[in-house]
Every structure is written in C-alpha cells, then in structure tokens.
Amino acid sequence: MIDIIDYLQRRLNRAYDLLSLRTVDFNNKPLPERKAVVTVEQHINQFLKSVSNSVKWLVMPGLRGVGKSTLMAQIYLKLANSQAKINLLHFSLEEVVNNLNSNLYEVLKAYEKILGEDLEALKIPTFIFIDEVQIDPKWARTLKTFYDNTSHIFFFCTGSSAVHLQMDADIAGRRAYIEKLYPLSFVEFQNIYHNQPIDADLGQKIFQAIYYAQNPKDSYNRLKKLDSTMQTAWIKYSLNHLTTYLESGTLPLNYSQNNIVRMNHNIKAMLDKVINTDLRKIKQFEASSLTAINNLMSILADSNDIISVEKLSRILACSRNQIFSFLDALNQTELLIKISSQGNTVVNNRNPAKYLFMSPVIRNFYHGIASERTKSMRQGLLLEDIAGLHFYKHFISIYEGNLTYGKDRQTDFILQVNNGHKLAVEFGLGQKGGSQMEYTLQNTDCNWAITFSNTPLQIDNNCLFIPLKYFLLI
C-alpha cells in the first residue's frame, strides 16, 4: 500500500507535466482534437452542473493507436486549467499492474488515504481518469462497486477494443456510457493533418441521402441538391491527399510523422502490443501461436480473395480450430472486421468469412514488408478497408444494419439497413461501369445498387453512381 500511495502522490504532482507532453507534437505544437473530445466535455459539463442527472462513468474502448490516451490527456489538462473546485486523478492501470503488481481496487483505496476520506463520502466533484483499464480483469466489477456507492465521482476509462468483454449487461448501457473511438474518417484526417474542418452537418445529410432515401431516384435528387455544398467543401480538400489517408492517415499516431521508418516503427509497436498483450488477455495463446497470428495477418493483408480456413490451416501448419481461434481473437481486438457470406446461419457457418482491416494503415504496413500486388491493387484493398470501417462504425457496431460480402461477379458488399432496404454496394478508385450492380440486382433481393467511384453522379434505373467525393465527406 505504501508503494501505491507513493505512486499516486507522484502522479498527482507530475501528471500535468507528463500529460502536457502527450498533447503536443515534435515541434511543441498542440495536437488537434478529435470530435469525441466535444462529447466527453458535454458529459463532464453536465456532471459539474447536475450530478444527479448525468453520466458518471464513461468508457472509451478502441483500437490501439486511435488516440484514446491523447484524448484523455487533453480532457485532463482542460479540467486542470479550469477554475472548478475539483479532485483530479490520472493514472495508467498498466503501470499499476506491471510495475507495482497491484490492481485497481488497491489504487482506489490508496487514493482514499491520500484524500483523507472514503470515496463514498466525497462532496467535491472528483474525476478519476484510468488509462489502459483492461489490464486488470476485475476493473469493471471494481468500478461498479464504487459507482453504486458514490455520487460525486466521474470515472473516465480508456482501453483496448476488447474491453467490452470484461463488462456485463448490467454495466455496459445501464451504468457505464460507452463512447467508442474509431480510426479517423477522411474528414477527421483533413482536420487533424491539414487543419481543414468542414461543417459536420454536410456529412450527416449525405449519409441520410444515401442510406435512408425512399428509393434510388430520391437518393439521387437529394445528393444533387447537396452537390454545390459538396463541391465547396472540396475546395479546401484534395483527392491528392487520399493516398496519404489510405496508407497512413487513419491512425493519428502517425501525425507529423513524414518519415516512413518512424511510421512503420509506430505501427509495429502498436501491433506487437495488440498481438503480444491484448490477444493473450482474450485467449491464452502460446508464443508459437503469436508467430502464426502475425503470419496470418500478413497473408490476409496481401489477399484480395476470400481464403478458406482449410487453406490457411495448410499454409500456417495449424489446426482448423487454431485458425478459427486466431481469427476470432483478432476480430475481438478489432484489428480485423469480419464480413460474413450471404445466406442463412447454416450457410454462413459453412462458407468462409471475409476479413478486412479496421485500419488500412495495418494492411499497408504488411504490404511494405512483402506484397506481390501492384500499387493500384494495393490501393483498392486499402479503400475496401475504409469501406469496412465505414459500415462497421455506422451500422454493424450500433446494430443499425447487417453487412455481407457479394459472391462472384457481384458487388463488394450487400448492406441490409434497419429501415428495410437492402443495398448492393461497390467501391472503386477509378471509373466504374454498372455490370456488377446489374448482375447483383438480378441475382439477389437487393432494392437498388450503389457504386462509389470517380464516375460522375448519375442514375440508371436502380443503379446509382456516386462519386467518392460524397462518400469521403461522411
């Protein structure tokens, strides 16, 4: 307990200076803020205004490298610089567990000793920021105990994508508010990397026009009305930035890194952390399995085809059950996004799934190690990852729709939206024709088809061509 108290006292004394370093780049320039900062601030302000009617436990899961720790540091500094009379604590649970061989419960009890009173008795608004919370498997139950007995504490936790596995339904949704942080959209990339913000309402209007129109003609008309606003937005932007975005711009850990060696070092460090630490928290993989997982990622990165588990089993010299276990763990950490095949549950279990990367930066990293694909083919795969991220964020993760992949000669994706519409969706970096859309409509029950490419906005029966410029502004 003495060691933990000493650790916390040092954190209280030095947190401001340490976290200030996280919020500036190599030139000591403040790092841009992500949109999620506003959301967190709104909850904090509401908590300070009315403790009894506010979120008091916020959990922010997300893939490593998306900026959770930086965002937490930015929020901490704002609170520290405010005039509010508060208690403020920030610590990394990873340091506590690995360096002090302790846990979250002991940290909170030690904090009580420093404060001189029980957390339950506090009347001053108290903010407890916990980074890397998933390192203690009992963190959720521990916080639940304190949460249920306190009214003036705001818990803010960040953790890996699999952190939700440690929460039951009584915590996630009922007690804790989940604010997931995803890799950067193209709009966020432009804002963070090029300081070019745009009106967020435009992206929402485009989104509604594409996915929640009554029919393809309605979608076309609504997009046509937004055309001039869209073109104005693109005066600030450039499609020349698209390559940078696809290859390195979806993870802010590469911000201000124009050196490919440094960028690759950052990505490798992140992947090593996920594979060697996070995966072993999910499943007790042996060292030999971690090597096989890394090789599996490399194989998936260089493939534009769906690879059967049997083939992966032969290539990696692992059993089918091992391959299933690897893929399931990678899906849980959200390094990969699983896209099932069309059909009923039995068919889905029999046919291989398609796996996309949550961030194309990861695929591009493996491409840099070894890839037989041409640059245009690699770019197409990276764009497909962006599409997967888009659908996962806006539909799959929030249960607003279901996504499957198209069969041979069909479009890339089949999106079932919760409004009842089923859409065939294709992506391309160049100009695209309508043969895949027409074939998919003839052989599926899709209502209409959409192609995002460099083909101008137009409609042909139930086939809608939408320029990538629209999609990238969402």
CSV table of C-alpha atoms in Angstrom, one decimal:
chain,number,residue,atom,x,y,z
A,1,MET,CA,0.0,0.0,0.0
A,2,ILE,CA,2.9,2.4,0.8
A,3,ASP,CA,4.3,1.9,-2.8
A,4,ILE,CA,0.9,2.6,-4.3
A,5,ILE,CA,0.4,5.7,-2.2
A,6,ASP,CA,3.8,6.9,-3.2
A,7,TYR,CA,3.0,6.2,-6.9
A,8,LEU,CA,-0.3,8.1,-6.7
A,9,GLN,CA,1.3,11.1,-4.9
A,10,ARG,CA,3.9,11.3,-7.7
A,11,ARG,CA,1.1,11.1,-10.3
A,12,LEU,CA,-0.8,13.9,-8.6
A,13,ASN,CA,2.4,16.0,-8.6
A,14,ARG,CA,3.6,15.3,-12.1
A,15,ALA,CA,0.5,14.3,-14.1
A,16,TYR,CA,0.1,17.8,-15.6
A,17,ASP,CA,3.6,18.0,-16.9
A,18,LEU,CA,3.6,14.4,-18.2
A,19,LEU,CA,0.3,14.7,-19.9
A,20,SER,CA,1.2,18.0,-21.4
A,21,LEU,CA,3.9,16.1,-23.4
A,22,ARG,CA,1.3,13.8,-24.8
A,23,THR,CA,-0.8,16.7,-26.3
A,24,VAL,CA,1.9,18.3,-28.4
A,25,ASP,CA,3.9,17.3,-31.5
A,26,PHE,CA,7.6,17.2,-32.0
A,27,ASN,CA,7.6,21.0,-32.6
A,28,ASN,CA,5.7,21.5,-29.3
A,29,LYS,CA,2.6,22.5,-31.2
A,30,PRO,CA,-0.7,21.4,-29.6
A,31,LEU,CA,-2.2,18.3,-31.3
A,32,PRO,CA,-5.6,18.8,-32.9
A,33,GLU,CA,-8.6,17.5,-31.0
A,34,ARG,CA,-10.9,14.7,-32.3
A,35,LYS,CA,-14.6,15.2,-32.4
A,36,ALA,CA,-15.1,12.8,-29.4
A,37,VAL,CA,-13.5,15.5,-27.2
A,38,VAL,CA,-16.7,17.5,-27.5
A,39,THR,CA,-18.8,14.5,-26.5
A,40,VAL,CA,-16.7,13.9,-23.4
A,41,GLU,CA,-16.7,17.6,-22.5
A,42,GLN,CA,-20.5,17.6,-22.7
A,43,HIS,CA,-20.8,14.8,-20.2
A,44,ILE,CA,-18.3,16.4,-17.9
A,45,ASN,CA,-20.0,19.8,-18.0
A,46,GLN,CA,-23.4,18.1,-17.3
A,47,PHE,CA,-21.8,16.2,-14.4
A,48,LEU,CA,-20.5,19.5,-12.9
A,49,LYS,CA,-23.9,21.2,-13.5
A,50,SER,CA,-26.1,18.4,-12.1
A,51,VAL,CA,-24.5,15.4,-10.5
A,52,SER,CA,-27.8,13.6,-10.1
A,53,ASN,CA,-28.8,13.7,-13.7
A,54,SER,CA,-25.6,13.0,-15.7
A,55,VAL,CA,-23.3,10.3,-17.0
A,56,LYS,CA,-20.8,9.5,-14.2
A,57,TRP,CA,-19.0,6.5,-15.8
A,58,LEU,CA,-17.6,6.8,-19.3
A,59,VAL,CA,-15.7,4.0,-21.0
A,60,MET,CA,-13.8,4.7,-24.3
A,61,PRO,CA,-12.7,1.5,-26.0
A,62,GLY,CA,-10.9,1.4,-29.3
A,63,LEU,CA,-8.1,0.0,-31.4
A,64,ARG,CA,-4.6,0.9,-30.1
A,65,GLY,CA,-3.2,4.0,-31.9
A,66,VAL,CA,-6.6,5.7,-32.5
A,67,GLY,CA,-5.8,8.4,-29.9
A,68,LYS,CA,-7.6,7.4,-26.7
A,69,SER,CA,-4.7,8.3,-24.4
A,70,THR,CA,-4.1,11.6,-26.1
A,71,LEU,CA,-7.8,12.5,-25.9
A,72,MET,CA,-7.8,11.6,-22.2
A,73,ALA,CA,-4.7,13.8,-21.7
A,74,GLN,CA,-6.4,16.7,-23.5
A,75,ILE,CA,-9.5,16.5,-21.3
A,76,TYR,CA,-7.4,16.2,-18.1
A,77,LEU,CA,-5.5,19.4,-19.0
A,78,LYS,CA,-8.7,21.3,-19.6
A,79,LEU,CA,-10.1,20.3,-16.2
A,80,ALA,CA,-6.7,21.1,-14.5
A,81,ASN,CA,-6.8,24.5,-16.1
A,82,SER,CA,-10.3,25.2,-15.2
A,83,GLN,CA,-11.4,27.3,-12.1
A,84,ALA,CA,-13.6,24.5,-10.8
A,85,LYS,CA,-13.1,23.2,-7.3
A,86,ILE,CA,-12.5,19.5,-8.1
A,87,ASN,CA,-10.3,16.5,-7.3
A,88,LEU,CA,-8.5,15.2,-10.3
A,89,LEU,CA,-6.5,11.9,-10.7
A,90,HIS,CA,-5.0,10.3,-13.7
A,91,PHE,CA,-3.0,7.1,-13.8
A,92,SER,CA,-2.2,4.1,-16.1
A,93,LEU,CA,-3.5,0.8,-14.8
A,94,GLU,CA,-0.9,-0.9,-16.9
A,95,GLU,CA,1.8,0.8,-14.8
A,96,VAL,CA,0.0,-0.2,-11.6
A,97,VAL,CA,-0.3,-3.9,-12.6
A,98,ASN,CA,3.0,-4.4,-14.3
A,99,ASN,CA,5.3,-2.2,-12.2
A,100,LEU,CA,3.6,-2.4,-8.8
A,101,ASN,CA,2.0,-5.8,-9.1
A,102,SER,CA,-1.2,-4.2,-7.8
A,103,ASN,CA,-4.8,-3.7,-9.1
A,104,LEU,CA,-7.5,-1.0,-9.4
A,105,TYR,CA,-9.2,-1.7,-6.1
A,106,GLU,CA,-5.9,-1.2,-4.2
A,107,VAL,CA,-5.3,2.1,-6.1
A,108,LEU,CA,-8.7,3.5,-5.2
A,109,LYS,CA,-8.3,2.5,-1.6
A,110,ALA,CA,-4.9,4.2,-1.6
A,111,TYR,CA,-6.4,7.3,-3.1
A,112,GLU,CA,-8.9,7.4,-0.2
A,113,LYS,CA,-6.0,7.5,2.2
A,114,ILE,CA,-4.4,10.5,0.3
A,115,LEU,CA,-7.8,12.3,0.3
A,116,GLY,CA,-8.3,11.5,4.0
A,117,GLU,CA,-11.9,10.2,3.5
A,118,ASP,CA,-13.8,7.5,1.8
A,119,LEU,CA,-14.8,8.0,-1.8
A,120,GLU,CA,-18.4,7.4,-0.8
A,121,ALA,CA,-18.3,10.4,1.5
A,122,LEU,CA,-16.8,12.9,-1.1
A,123,LYS,CA,-18.9,16.0,-1.7
A,124,ILE,CA,-16.4,17.7,-4.1
A,125,PRO,CA,-16.7,16.6,-7.8
A,126,THR,CA,-13.9,14.1,-8.3
A,127,PHE,CA,-12.6,12.9,-11.6
A,128,ILE,CA,-10.7,9.7,-11.8
A,129,PHE,CA,-9.1,9.0,-15.2
A,130,ILE,CA,-7.9,5.5,-15.8
A,131,ASP,CA,-5.9,4.6,-18.9
A,132,GLU,CA,-5.3,1.0,-20.2
A,133,VAL,CA,-8.1,-0.2,-17.9
A,134,GLN,CA,-8.4,-3.6,-19.4
A,135,ILE,CA,-5.1,-4.7,-17.9
A,136,ASP,CA,-6.9,-5.6,-14.7
A,137,PRO,CA,-9.6,-8.2,-15.5
A,138,LYS,CA,-11.6,-7.2,-12.5
A,139,TRP,CA,-11.7,-3.4,-13.3
A,140,ALA,CA,-15.4,-3.4,-14.3
A,141,ARG,CA,-16.6,-5.1,-11.1
A,142,THR,CA,-14.3,-2.9,-9.0
A,143,LEU,CA,-15.7,0.3,-10.5
A,144,LYS,CA,-19.2,-1.0,-10.3
A,145,THR,CA,-18.8,-1.3,-6.5
A,146,PHE,CA,-17.6,2.2,-6.1
A,147,TYR,CA,-20.0,3.6,-8.7
A,148,ASP,CA,-23.0,2.2,-6.8
A,149,ASN,CA,-21.9,3.8,-3.6
A,150,THR,CA,-20.8,7.2,-4.7
A,151,SER,CA,-22.5,10.2,-6.3
A,152,HIS,CA,-19.8,12.8,-6.8
A,153,ILE,CA,-17.2,10.8,-8.8
A,154,PHE,CA,-16.8,10.8,-12.6
A,155,PHE,CA,-14.9,7.7,-13.8
A,156,PHE,CA,-13.3,8.0,-17.3
A,157,CYS,CA,-11.7,4.9,-18.6
A,158,THR,CA,-9.9,4.0,-21.8
A,159,GLY,CA,-9.0,0.6,-23.0
A,160,SER,CA,-8.5,-1.8,-25.9
A,161,SER,CA,-11.3,-2.7,-28.3
A,162,ALA,CA,-11.8,-6.0,-26.4
A,163,VAL,CA,-12.5,-4.1,-23.1
A,164,HIS,CA,-16.2,-4.7,-23.5
A,165,LEU,CA,-15.6,-8.4,-22.9
A,166,GLN,CA,-15.0,-7.6,-19.3
A,167,MET,CA,-18.3,-5.8,-18.9
A,168,ASP,CA,-21.7,-7.5,-18.4
A,169,ALA,CA,-25.0,-6.1,-19.5
A,170,ASP,CA,-25.6,-4.6,-16.0
A,171,ILE,CA,-22.6,-2.3,-16.5
A,172,ALA,CA,-22.5,-1.5,-20.2
A,173,GLY,CA,-25.5,0.5,-21.0
A,174,ARG,CA,-27.1,0.6,-17.5
A,175,ARG,CA,-24.2,2.1,-15.6
A,176,ALA,CA,-21.4,2.9,-17.9
A,177,TYR,CA,-21.7,5.1,-21.1
A,178,ILE,CA,-19.7,3.6,-24.0
A,179,GLU,CA,-18.1,6.2,-26.3
A,180,LYS,CA,-16.1,4.1,-28.9
A,181,LEU,CA,-13.2,5.7,-30.7
A,182,TYR,CA,-12.6,4.6,-34.3
A,183,PRO,CA,-9.8,5.2,-36.8
A,184,LEU,CA,-10.1,8.6,-38.5
A,185,SER,CA,-12.6,9.3,-41.2
A,186,PHE,CA,-11.3,11.3,-44.2
A,187,VAL,CA,-12.9,14.4,-42.7
A,188,GLU,CA,-11.2,13.9,-39.4
A,189,PHE,CA,-7.9,13.2,-41.2
A,190,GLN,CA,-8.2,16.5,-43.1
A,191,ASN,CA,-9.0,18.3,-39.9
A,192,ILE,CA,-6.1,16.8,-37.9
A,193,TYR,CA,-3.4,16.5,-40.5
A,194,HIS,CA,-4.3,19.6,-42.7
A,195,ASN,CA,-6.3,21.8,-40.3
A,196,GLN,CA,-9.2,21.8,-42.7
A,197,PRO,CA,-12.5,21.4,-40.8
A,198,ILE,CA,-15.9,21.4,-42.5
A,199,ASP,CA,-19.5,21.5,-41.4
A,200,ALA,CA,-20.4,18.2,-39.8
A,201,ASP,CA,-24.0,18.6,-40.9
A,202,LEU,CA,-23.0,18.1,-44.5
A,203,GLY,CA,-21.7,14.6,-43.8
A,204,GLN,CA,-24.9,13.7,-42.0
A,205,LYS,CA,-27.0,15.0,-44.8
A,206,ILE,CA,-25.0,12.9,-47.4
A,207,PHE,CA,-25.3,9.8,-45.1
A,208,GLN,CA,-29.1,10.2,-44.9
A,209,ALA,CA,-29.4,10.8,-48.6
A,210,ILE,CA,-27.5,7.7,-49.5
A,211,TYR,CA,-28.8,5.1,-46.9
A,212,TYR,CA,-32.2,6.4,-45.8
A,213,ALA,CA,-33.7,7.6,-49.1
A,214,GLN,CA,-37.0,6.1,-50.2
A,215,ASN,CA,-35.6,4.8,-53.5
A,216,PRO,CA,-32.6,5.4,-55.8
A,217,LYS,CA,-34.3,8.4,-57.5
A,218,ASP,CA,-34.9,10.0,-54.1
A,219,SER,CA,-31.3,9.4,-53.2
A,220,TYR,CA,-30.1,10.9,-56.5
A,221,ASN,CA,-32.2,14.0,-56.1
A,222,ARG,CA,-31.1,14.6,-52.5
A,223,LEU,CA,-27.5,14.2,-53.4
A,224,LYS,CA,-27.9,16.5,-56.4
A,225,LYS,CA,-29.2,19.3,-54.1
A,226,LEU,CA,-26.1,18.9,-52.0
A,227,ASP,CA,-23.7,19.0,-55.0
A,228,SER,CA,-22.8,22.7,-54.7
A,229,THR,CA,-22.2,22.4,-51.0
A,230,MET,CA,-20.1,19.3,-51.5
A,231,GLN,CA,-18.0,21.0,-54.2
A,232,THR,CA,-17.4,24.0,-52.0
A,233,ALA,CA,-16.2,21.7,-49.2
A,234,TRP,CA,-13.7,20.1,-51.7
A,235,ILE,CA,-12.2,23.5,-52.4
A,236,LYS,CA,-10.4,23.0,-49.1
A,237,TYR,CA,-9.6,19.3,-49.7
A,238,SER,CA,-7.7,17.5,-52.4
A,239,LEU,CA,-8.0,14.0,-53.7
A,240,ASN,CA,-4.2,14.0,-53.8
A,241,HIS,CA,-4.5,13.5,-50.0
A,242,LEU,CA,-6.4,10.3,-50.5
A,243,THR,CA,-3.3,8.2,-51.0
A,244,THR,CA,-1.8,9.5,-47.8
A,245,TYR,CA,-5.1,8.9,-45.9
A,246,LEU,CA,-5.3,5.3,-47.1
A,247,GLU,CA,-1.7,4.5,-46.4
A,248,SER,CA,-1.0,6.3,-43.1
A,249,GLY,CA,-3.8,8.7,-42.2
A,250,THR,CA,-6.4,6.7,-40.4
A,251,LEU,CA,-4.4,6.4,-37.2
A,252,PRO,CA,-3.3,9.7,-35.5
A,253,LEU,CA,-0.2,8.0,-34.1
A,254,ASN,CA,1.3,8.9,-37.4
A,255,TYR,CA,0.5,12.6,-37.1
A,256,SER,CA,3.5,14.8,-38.0
A,257,GLN,CA,5.5,11.6,-39.0
A,258,ASN,CA,6.7,12.2,-42.5
A,259,ASN,CA,9.4,9.6,-42.1
A,260,ILE,CA,8.3,6.1,-43.4
A,261,VAL,CA,10.8,4.4,-41.0
A,262,ARG,CA,9.2,6.2,-38.0
A,263,MET,CA,5.7,5.4,-39.2
A,264,ASN,CA,6.5,1.8,-39.6
A,265,HIS,CA,8.1,1.7,-36.2
A,266,ASN,CA,4.9,3.2,-34.7
A,267,ILE,CA,2.7,0.6,-36.4
A,268,LYS,CA,4.9,-2.3,-35.5
A,269,ALA,CA,5.0,-1.2,-31.8
A,270,MET,CA,1.2,-1.0,-31.8
A,271,LEU,CA,0.8,-4.4,-33.5
A,272,ASP,CA,3.3,-6.0,-31.1
A,273,LYS,CA,1.3,-4.6,-28.2
A,274,VAL,CA,-2.0,-5.9,-29.5
A,275,ILE,CA,-0.7,-9.4,-30.5
A,276,ASN,CA,1.6,-10.0,-27.5
A,277,THR,CA,-0.5,-8.3,-24.8
A,278,ASP,CA,-4.2,-7.9,-25.8
A,279,LEU,CA,-4.6,-11.2,-27.6
A,280,ARG,CA,-3.2,-13.1,-24.6
A,281,LYS,CA,-5.7,-11.4,-22.4
A,282,ILE,CA,-8.5,-12.7,-24.6
A,283,LYS,CA,-7.1,-16.2,-25.0
A,284,GLN,CA,-4.1,-18.0,-23.5
A,285,PHE,CA,-2.1,-18.2,-26.7
A,286,GLU,CA,1.4,-19.8,-26.6
A,287,ALA,CA,4.4,-18.0,-28.1
A,288,SER,CA,4.3,-20.2,-31.2
A,289,SER,CA,0.7,-19.1,-31.8
A,290,LEU,CA,1.6,-15.4,-31.7
A,291,THR,CA,4.1,-16.0,-34.5
A,292,ALA,CA,1.4,-17.8,-36.5
A,293,ILE,CA,-1.0,-14.9,-35.9
A,294,ASN,CA,1.5,-12.4,-37.2
A,295,ASN,CA,1.9,-14.6,-40.4
A,296,LEU,CA,-1.9,-14.9,-40.7
A,297,MET,CA,-2.2,-11.1,-40.7
A,298,SER,CA,0.4,-10.9,-43.5
A,299,ILE,CA,-1.4,-13.4,-45.6
A,300,LEU,CA,-4.8,-11.7,-45.2
A,301,ALA,CA,-3.2,-8.3,-46.0
A,302,ASP,CA,-1.9,-9.4,-49.3
A,303,SER,CA,-5.0,-11.2,-50.4
A,304,ASN,CA,-7.9,-9.7,-52.3
A,305,ASP,CA,-9.7,-13.1,-52.3
A,306,ILE,CA,-11.5,-14.9,-49.6
A,307,ILE,CA,-9.2,-17.6,-48.2
A,308,SER,CA,-10.8,-20.8,-46.7
A,309,VAL,CA,-9.8,-21.9,-43.2
A,310,GLU,CA,-8.6,-25.1,-44.7
A,311,LYS,CA,-6.1,-23.3,-46.9
A,312,LEU,CA,-4.9,-21.1,-44.0
A,313,SER,CA,-4.5,-24.2,-41.9
A,314,ARG,CA,-2.2,-25.8,-44.5
A,315,ILE,CA,-0.2,-22.6,-45.1
A,316,LEU,CA,0.4,-21.9,-41.4
A,317,ALA,CA,0.6,-25.6,-40.3
A,318,CYS,CA,-2.1,-25.0,-37.7
A,319,SER,CA,-5.3,-26.9,-37.0
A,320,ARG,CA,-8.6,-25.5,-38.2
A,321,ASN,CA,-9.7,-24.9,-34.6
A,322,GLN,CA,-6.5,-22.8,-34.1
A,323,ILE,CA,-7.2,-20.7,-37.2
A,324,PHE,CA,-10.8,-20.1,-36.0
A,325,SER,CA,-9.4,-19.1,-32.6
A,326,PHE,CA,-6.9,-16.7,-34.1
A,327,LEU,CA,-9.5,-15.1,-36.4
A,328,ASP,CA,-12.0,-14.8,-33.5
A,329,ALA,CA,-9.4,-13.1,-31.3
A,330,LEU,CA,-8.3,-10.7,-34.0
A,331,ASN,CA,-11.9,-9.8,-34.6
A,332,GLN,CA,-12.4,-9.1,-30.9
A,333,THR,CA,-9.4,-6.8,-30.7
A,334,GLU,CA,-10.8,-5.1,-33.8
A,335,LEU,CA,-7.6,-5.5,-35.8
A,336,LEU,CA,-9.9,-7.2,-38.3
A,337,ILE,CA,-13.5,-6.8,-39.2
A,338,LYS,CA,-15.4,-10.0,-40.0
A,339,ILE,CA,-17.8,-9.9,-43.0
A,340,SER,CA,-19.9,-13.0,-43.3
A,341,SER,CA,-21.1,-14.6,-46.5
A,342,GLN,CA,-24.7,-14.2,-47.7
A,343,GLY,CA,-27.3,-16.7,-46.7
A,344,ASN,CA,-28.8,-18.2,-43.6
A,345,THR,CA,-26.9,-19.1,-40.4
A,346,VAL,CA,-26.0,-22.6,-41.6
A,347,VAL,CA,-24.6,-21.3,-44.9
A,348,ASN,CA,-22.6,-18.6,-43.1
A,349,ASN,CA,-21.0,-21.2,-40.9
A,350,ARG,CA,-20.1,-23.3,-43.9
A,351,ASN,CA,-18.8,-20.5,-46.2
A,352,PRO,CA,-15.6,-18.7,-45.3
A,353,ALA,CA,-15.9,-15.1,-43.9
A,354,LYS,CA,-14.1,-12.2,-45.4
A,355,TYR,CA,-11.7,-10.2,-43.2
A,356,LEU,CA,-11.0,-6.5,-43.6
A,357,PHE,CA,-8.6,-4.4,-41.5
A,358,MET,CA,-10.1,-1.9,-39.1
A,359,SER,CA,-7.4,0.5,-40.3
A,360,PRO,CA,-5.9,0.3,-43.8
A,361,VAL,CA,-2.6,1.5,-42.1
A,362,ILE,CA,-2.2,-2.0,-40.8
A,363,ARG,CA,-2.7,-3.7,-44.2
A,364,ASN,CA,-0.3,-1.1,-45.7
A,365,PHE,CA,2.3,-2.0,-43.1
A,366,TYR,CA,2.3,-5.6,-44.1
A,367,HIS,CA,2.3,-4.6,-47.8
A,368,GLY,CA,5.6,-2.8,-47.1
A,369,ILE,CA,7.1,-6.0,-45.7
A,370,ALA,CA,6.1,-8.2,-48.6
A,371,SER,CA,3.4,-7.8,-51.3
A,372,GLU,CA,3.1,-9.1,-54.8
A,373,ARG,CA,0.3,-6.7,-55.6
A,374,THR,CA,0.6,-3.7,-57.9
A,375,LYS,CA,0.2,-0.2,-56.4
A,376,SER,CA,-3.3,0.1,-57.9
A,377,MET,CA,-4.3,-3.3,-56.5
A,378,ARG,CA,-3.0,-2.4,-53.1
A,379,GLN,CA,-4.8,0.9,-53.1
A,380,GLY,CA,-8.0,-0.9,-54.0
A,381,LEU,CA,-7.6,-3.2,-51.0
A,382,LEU,CA,-7.0,-0.2,-48.7
A,383,LEU,CA,-10.2,1.5,-50.0
A,384,GLU,CA,-12.1,-1.7,-49.2
A,385,ASP,CA,-10.8,-1.4,-45.6
A,386,ILE,CA,-12.1,2.1,-45.5
A,387,ALA,CA,-15.5,0.8,-46.7
A,388,GLY,CA,-15.5,-1.9,-44.0
A,389,LEU,CA,-14.6,0.7,-41.3
A,390,HIS,CA,-17.4,2.9,-42.6
A,391,PHE,CA,-20.1,0.2,-42.4
A,392,TYR,CA,-18.8,-1.2,-39.1
A,393,LYS,CA,-18.9,2.2,-37.4
A,394,HIS,CA,-22.3,3.4,-38.8
A,395,PHE,CA,-24.2,0.1,-39.0
A,396,ILE,CA,-22.7,-3.0,-37.5
A,397,SER,CA,-21.4,-1.8,-34.2
A,398,ILE,CA,-24.6,0.0,-33.3
A,399,TYR,CA,-26.9,-2.7,-34.7
A,400,GLU,CA,-28.3,-0.4,-37.4
A,401,GLY,CA,-27.7,-2.9,-40.2
A,402,ASN,CA,-26.1,-6.1,-41.4
A,403,LEU,CA,-23.2,-6.5,-43.9
A,404,THR,CA,-22.3,-9.4,-46.0
A,405,TYR,CA,-19.9,-9.7,-49.0
A,406,GLY,CA,-21.0,-10.3,-52.5
A,407,LYS,CA,-20.4,-13.5,-54.4
A,408,ASP,CA,-18.5,-13.9,-57.6
A,409,ARG,CA,-19.4,-11.1,-60.1
A,410,GLN,CA,-21.5,-9.4,-57.5
A,411,THR,CA,-20.8,-6.1,-55.8
A,412,ASP,CA,-18.3,-5.9,-52.9
A,413,PHE,CA,-20.9,-5.7,-50.2
A,414,ILE,CA,-24.6,-6.3,-49.5
A,415,LEU,CA,-25.9,-3.9,-46.8
A,416,GLN,CA,-29.1,-4.6,-45.1
A,417,VAL,CA,-30.2,-1.4,-43.4
A,418,ASN,CA,-32.7,-1.5,-40.5
A,419,ASN,CA,-35.2,0.6,-42.4
A,420,GLY,CA,-35.8,-2.5,-44.5
A,421,HIS,CA,-33.7,-1.6,-47.6
A,422,LYS,CA,-31.1,-3.9,-48.9
A,423,LEU,CA,-28.4,-2.3,-50.9
A,424,ALA,CA,-25.7,-3.7,-53.2
A,425,VAL,CA,-22.6,-1.6,-52.8
A,426,GLU,CA,-19.4,-1.4,-54.9
A,427,PHE,CA,-16.2,0.6,-54.5
A,428,GLY,CA,-13.6,1.7,-56.9
A,429,LEU,CA,-10.8,4.3,-57.2
A,430,GLY,CA,-11.3,4.8,-61.0
A,431,GLN,CA,-14.4,5.0,-63.1
A,432,LYS,CA,-16.8,2.0,-62.8
A,433,GLY,CA,-19.5,0.6,-65.1
A,434,GLY,CA,-22.8,-0.9,-64.0
A,435,SER,CA,-22.4,-4.6,-64.9
A,436,GLN,CA,-21.7,-5.7,-61.3
A,437,MET,CA,-24.6,-3.7,-60.0
A,438,GLU,CA,-27.0,-5.1,-62.6
A,439,TYR,CA,-25.8,-8.7,-62.1
A,440,THR,CA,-26.2,-8.3,-58.3
A,441,LEU,CA,-29.7,-6.9,-58.6
A,442,GLN,CA,-30.7,-9.8,-60.9
A,443,ASN,CA,-29.4,-12.4,-58.5
A,444,THR,CA,-30.3,-11.0,-55.1
A,445,ASP,CA,-33.2,-9.4,-53.4
A,446,CYS,CA,-31.4,-6.0,-53.2
A,447,ASN,CA,-33.7,-3.0,-53.6
A,448,TRP,CA,-31.1,-1.0,-55.5
A,449,ALA,CA,-27.3,-0.8,-56.1
A,450,ILE,CA,-24.7,1.9,-55.4
A,451,THR,CA,-21.2,2.3,-56.8
A,452,PHE,CA,-18.8,4.7,-55.1
A,453,SER,CA,-16.1,5.6,-57.6
A,454,ASN,CA,-14.8,8.5,-59.8
A,455,THR,CA,-17.8,8.1,-62.1
A,456,PRO,CA,-20.0,11.3,-62.0
A,457,LEU,CA,-23.2,11.3,-60.1
A,458,GLN,CA,-25.9,9.6,-62.2
A,459,ILE,CA,-28.7,7.1,-62.1
A,460,ASP,CA,-29.6,4.3,-64.4
A,461,ASN,CA,-32.8,2.5,-63.4
A,462,ASN,CA,-32.0,1.1,-59.9
A,463,CYS,CA,-28.2,1.6,-60.3
A,464,LEU,CA,-26.9,4.7,-58.6
A,465,PHE,CA,-23.4,6.1,-59.3
A,466,ILE,CA,-22.0,8.3,-56.5
A,467,PRO,CA,-18.6,10.0,-56.7
A,468,LEU,CA,-16.2,9.1,-53.9
A,469,LYS,CA,-16.1,12.8,-53.0
A,470,TYR,CA,-19.5,12.3,-51.4
A,471,PHE,CA,-18.6,9.2,-49.5
A,472,LEU,CA,-15.4,10.7,-48.1
A,473,LEU,CA,-17.2,13.6,-46.5
A,474,ILE,CA,-19.3,11.3,-44.3
